[in-house]
mmCIF file of C-alpha atoms in Angstrom:
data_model
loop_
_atom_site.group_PDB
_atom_site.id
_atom_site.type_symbol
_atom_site.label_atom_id
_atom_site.label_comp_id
_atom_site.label_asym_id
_atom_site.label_seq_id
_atom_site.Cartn_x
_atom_site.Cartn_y
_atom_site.Cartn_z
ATOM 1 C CA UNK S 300 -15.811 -113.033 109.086
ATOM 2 C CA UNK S 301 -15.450 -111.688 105.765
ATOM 3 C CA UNK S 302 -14.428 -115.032 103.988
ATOM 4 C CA UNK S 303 -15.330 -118.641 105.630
ATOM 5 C CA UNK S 304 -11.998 -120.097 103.679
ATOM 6 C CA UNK S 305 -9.494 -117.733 105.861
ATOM 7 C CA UNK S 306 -11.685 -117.359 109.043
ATOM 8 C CA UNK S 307 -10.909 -119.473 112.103
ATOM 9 C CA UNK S 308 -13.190 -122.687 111.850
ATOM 10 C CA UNK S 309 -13.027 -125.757 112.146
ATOM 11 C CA UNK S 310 -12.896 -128.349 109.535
ATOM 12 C CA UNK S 311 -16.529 -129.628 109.779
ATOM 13 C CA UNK S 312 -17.553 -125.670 109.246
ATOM 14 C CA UNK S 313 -15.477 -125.628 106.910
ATOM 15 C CA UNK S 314 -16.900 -128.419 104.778
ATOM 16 C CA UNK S 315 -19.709 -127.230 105.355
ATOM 17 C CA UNK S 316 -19.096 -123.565 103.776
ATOM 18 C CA UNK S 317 -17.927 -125.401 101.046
ATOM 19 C CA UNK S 318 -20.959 -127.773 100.437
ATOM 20 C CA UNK S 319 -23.083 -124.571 100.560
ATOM 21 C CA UNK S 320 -20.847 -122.150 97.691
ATOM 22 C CA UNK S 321 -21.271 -125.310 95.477
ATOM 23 C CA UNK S 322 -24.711 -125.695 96.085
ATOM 24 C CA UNK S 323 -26.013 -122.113 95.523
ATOM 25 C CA UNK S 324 -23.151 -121.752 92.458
ATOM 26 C CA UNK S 325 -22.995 -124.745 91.269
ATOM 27 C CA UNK S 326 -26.191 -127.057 92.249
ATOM 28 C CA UNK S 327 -26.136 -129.001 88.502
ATOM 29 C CA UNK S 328 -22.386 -130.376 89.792
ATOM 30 C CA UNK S 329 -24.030 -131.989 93.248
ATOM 31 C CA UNK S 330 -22.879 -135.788 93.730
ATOM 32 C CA UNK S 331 -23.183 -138.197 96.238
ATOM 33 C CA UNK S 332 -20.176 -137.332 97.101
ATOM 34 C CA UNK S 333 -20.426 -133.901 98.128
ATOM 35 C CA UNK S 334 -22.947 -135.775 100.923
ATOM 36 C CA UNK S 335 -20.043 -137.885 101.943
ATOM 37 C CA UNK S 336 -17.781 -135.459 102.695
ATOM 38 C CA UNK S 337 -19.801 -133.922 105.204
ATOM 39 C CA UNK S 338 -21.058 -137.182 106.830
ATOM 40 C CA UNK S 339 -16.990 -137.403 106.976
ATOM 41 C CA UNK S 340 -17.031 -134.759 109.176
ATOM 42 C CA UNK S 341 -19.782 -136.572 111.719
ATOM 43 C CA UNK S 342 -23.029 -134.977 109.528
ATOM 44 C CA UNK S 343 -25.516 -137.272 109.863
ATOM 45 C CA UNK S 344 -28.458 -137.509 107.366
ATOM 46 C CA UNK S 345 -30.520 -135.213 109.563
ATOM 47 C CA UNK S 346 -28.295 -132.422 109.239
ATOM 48 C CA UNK S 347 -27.395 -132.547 105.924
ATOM 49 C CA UNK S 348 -31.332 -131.877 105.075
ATOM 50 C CA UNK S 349 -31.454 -129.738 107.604
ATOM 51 C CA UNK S 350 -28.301 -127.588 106.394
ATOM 52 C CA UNK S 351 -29.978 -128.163 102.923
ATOM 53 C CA UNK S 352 -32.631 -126.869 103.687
ATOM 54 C CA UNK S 353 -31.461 -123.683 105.007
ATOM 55 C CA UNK S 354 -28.725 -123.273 102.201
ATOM 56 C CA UNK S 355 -32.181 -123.677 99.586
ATOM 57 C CA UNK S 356 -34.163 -121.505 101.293
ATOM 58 C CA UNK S 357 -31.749 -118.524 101.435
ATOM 59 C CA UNK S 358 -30.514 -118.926 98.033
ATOM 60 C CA UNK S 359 -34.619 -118.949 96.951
ATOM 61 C CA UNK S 360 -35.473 -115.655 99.068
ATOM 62 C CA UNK S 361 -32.396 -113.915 97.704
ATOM 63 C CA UNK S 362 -33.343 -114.956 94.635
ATOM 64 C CA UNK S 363 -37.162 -113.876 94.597
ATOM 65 C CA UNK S 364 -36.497 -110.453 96.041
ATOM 66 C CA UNK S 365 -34.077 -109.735 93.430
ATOM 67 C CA UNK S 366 -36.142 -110.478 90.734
ATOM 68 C CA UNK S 367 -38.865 -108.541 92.870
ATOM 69 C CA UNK S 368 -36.747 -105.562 93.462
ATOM 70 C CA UNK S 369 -37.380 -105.619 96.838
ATOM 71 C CA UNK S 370 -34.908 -102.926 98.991
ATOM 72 C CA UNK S 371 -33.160 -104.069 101.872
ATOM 73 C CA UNK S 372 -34.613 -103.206 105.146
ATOM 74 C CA UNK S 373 -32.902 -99.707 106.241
ATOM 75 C CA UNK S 374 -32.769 -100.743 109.809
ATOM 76 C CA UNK S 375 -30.337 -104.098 108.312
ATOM 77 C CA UNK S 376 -26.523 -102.703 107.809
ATOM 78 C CA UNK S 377 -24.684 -104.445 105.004
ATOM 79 C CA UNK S 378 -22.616 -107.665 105.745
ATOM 80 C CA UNK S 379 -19.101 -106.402 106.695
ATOM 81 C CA UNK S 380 -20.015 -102.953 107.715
ATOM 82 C CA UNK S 381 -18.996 -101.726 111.392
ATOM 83 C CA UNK S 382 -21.071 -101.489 114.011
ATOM 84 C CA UNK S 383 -22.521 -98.291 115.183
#
């Protein structure tokens, strides 16, 4: 899926796309009620930190190895790139 907001998921994915694009773009905006509006769409606390987490830690290894200069692995293809 090249973009979450046309692909064919459901609303809780969805929602939860959009908590992650505001939390790697936009983290300073965060409210309570960015939390809400997942636990409207049956998160409970537990995955909310747990999605959280995840969202954190790939926005902090992106960010390290780009500061790093690190190369991507050759054996990785690009995102959106066909299959051999």
């Amino acid at each position: 899926m090249a973009d979450w907001r046309t692909a064919p998921i459901g609303a809780a994915d969805s929602a939860l796309c959009a908590f992650a694009v505001k939390l790697t773009l936009h983290p300073h905006d965060m409210t309570p009620a960015d939390l809400d509006a997942l636990r409207a769409h049956g998160f409970d606390d537990r995955a909310i930190h747990d999605a959280t987490q995840v969202i954190a830690y790939f926005n902090y290894i992106t960010r390290v190895a780009e500061a790093l200069g690190v190369e991507p692995e050759s054996f990785i293809q690009p995102w959106g790139a066909p299959r051999p």
